PDB file of C-alpha atoms in Angstrom:
ATOM      1  CA  MET A   1      91.695  52.365  89.613  1.00 61.00           C
ATOM      2  CA  ALA A   2      94.888  50.987  87.752  1.00 68.00           C
ATOM      3  CA  HIS A   3      95.220  49.812  84.789  1.00 78.00           C
ATOM      4  CA  ILE A   4      95.422  45.833  84.605  1.00 81.00           C
ATOM      5  CA  ASP A   5      98.179  44.183  82.470  1.00 90.00           C
ATOM      6  CA  GLU A   6      96.325  42.118  81.157  1.00 94.00           C
ATOM      7  CA  THR A   7     100.089  39.297  80.762  1.00 95.00           C
ATOM      8  CA  LYS A   8     100.067  39.652  84.308  1.00 95.00           C
ATOM      9  CA  VAL A   9      96.279  38.288  84.674  1.00 94.00           C
ATOM     10  CA  ALA A  10      97.184  34.955  82.460  1.00 96.00           C
ATOM     11  CA  ARG A  11      99.877  34.508  84.544  1.00 96.00           C
ATOM     12  CA  ILE A  12      97.502  34.429  87.801  1.00 97.00           C
ATOM     13  CA  MET A  13      94.819  32.781  85.627  1.00 97.00           C
ATOM     14  CA  GLU A  14      97.258  30.076  84.465  1.00 97.00           C
ATOM     15  CA  SER A  15      98.386  29.258  87.891  1.00 96.00           C
ATOM     16  CA  LEU A  16      95.014  28.739  89.360  1.00 96.00           C
ATOM     17  CA  GLN A  17      93.766  26.200  86.209  1.00 96.00           C
ATOM     18  CA  LYS A  18      97.055  24.072  87.624  1.00 94.00           C
ATOM     19  CA  LEU A  19      96.406  23.956  90.944  1.00 94.00           C
ATOM     20  CA  GLU A  20      93.762  21.227  92.458  1.00 92.00           C
ATOM     21  CA  PHE A  21      94.631  22.020  96.122  1.00 94.00           C
ATOM     22  CA  GLY A  22      96.816  25.175  97.732  1.00 96.00           C
ATOM     23  CA  THR A  23      96.890  29.334  97.472  1.00 97.00           C
ATOM     24  CA  VAL A  24      97.750  31.824  94.567  1.00 97.00           C
ATOM     25  CA  VAL A  25      99.011  35.123  96.786  1.00 98.00           C
ATOM     26  CA  ILE A  26      98.434  38.643  94.687  1.00 97.00           C
ATOM     27  CA  SER A  27     100.589  40.427  95.935  1.00 97.00           C
ATOM     28  CA  ILE A  28     100.264  44.571  95.597  1.00 94.00           C
ATOM     29  CA  HIS A  29     102.584  47.470  95.729  1.00 94.00           C
ATOM     30  CA  GLU A  30     101.296  51.048  94.700  1.00 92.00           C
ATOM     31  CA  GLY A  31      98.108  49.947  93.034  1.00 89.00           C
ATOM     32  CA  ASN A  32     100.593  47.545  90.962  1.00 92.00           C
ATOM     33  CA  ILE A  33     100.684  43.670  90.936  1.00 93.00           C
ATOM     34  CA  THR A  34     103.615  42.781  91.612  1.00 95.00           C
ATOM     35  CA  GLN A  35     104.225  38.906  93.154  1.00 97.00           C
ATOM     36  CA  ILE A  36     102.339  36.111  92.175  1.00 97.00           C
ATOM     37  CA  GLU A  37     103.267  32.955  95.221  1.00 98.00           C
ATOM     38  CA  THR A  38     101.812  29.886  94.441  1.00 97.00           C
ATOM     39  CA  THR A  39     101.934  26.671  96.970  1.00 97.00           C
ATOM     40  CA  GLU A  40     100.910  23.722  96.092  1.00 95.00           C
ATOM     41  CA  LYS A  41      99.236  20.573  98.407  1.00 94.00           C
ATOM     42  CA  VAL A  42      99.307  16.924  97.917  1.00 91.00           C
ATOM     43  CA  ARG A  43      97.384  15.218  99.188  1.00 87.00           C
ATOM     44  CA  PHE A  44      97.107  11.434  99.647  1.00 88.00           C
ATOM     45  CA  ALA A  45      94.507   9.565 100.453  1.00 87.00           C
ATOM     46  CA  LEU A  46      94.360   7.894 104.408  1.00 87.00           C
ATOM     47  CA  GLU A  47      94.755   3.932 104.343  1.00 84.00           C
ATOM     48  CA  LYS A  48      92.529   2.553 106.947  1.00 82.00           C
ATOM     49  CA  LYS A  49      94.369   0.237 109.864  1.00 79.00           C
ATOM     50  CA  LYS A  50      93.016  -3.337 110.287  1.00 75.00           C
ATOM     51  CA  ALA A  51      92.020  -3.306 114.019  1.00 70.00           C
ATOM     52  CA  ALA A  52      94.595  -6.744 115.437  1.00 67.00           C
ATOM     53  CA  LEU A  53      92.260  -9.112 115.813  1.00 68.00           C
ATOM     54  CA  PRO A  54      92.223 -11.419 119.265  1.00 69.00           C
ATOM     55  CA  LYS A  55      94.604 -13.898 120.280  1.00 71.00           C
ATOM     56  CA  GLN A  56      92.594 -17.389 121.063  1.00 71.00           C
ATOM     57  CA  LYS A  57      93.425 -19.517 123.644  1.00 70.00           C
ATOM     58  CA  MET A  58      95.192 -22.919 122.824  1.00 71.00           C
ATOM     59  CA  GLY A  59      93.150 -25.476 125.437  1.00 63.00           C
TER      60      GLY A  59
END
């Protein structure tokens, strides 16, 4: 097992703590962490559309 750099682990943990929705991808090359990618997703609450009321006939 390769030596784990505590600085890199701290960065990964920081990325995870900041993220509410999304992904963290950790790239490994020859047993070493070489890259961390964070993709954040922002979710918006859906507004329900009100159904149109039928028009009343006059007369």
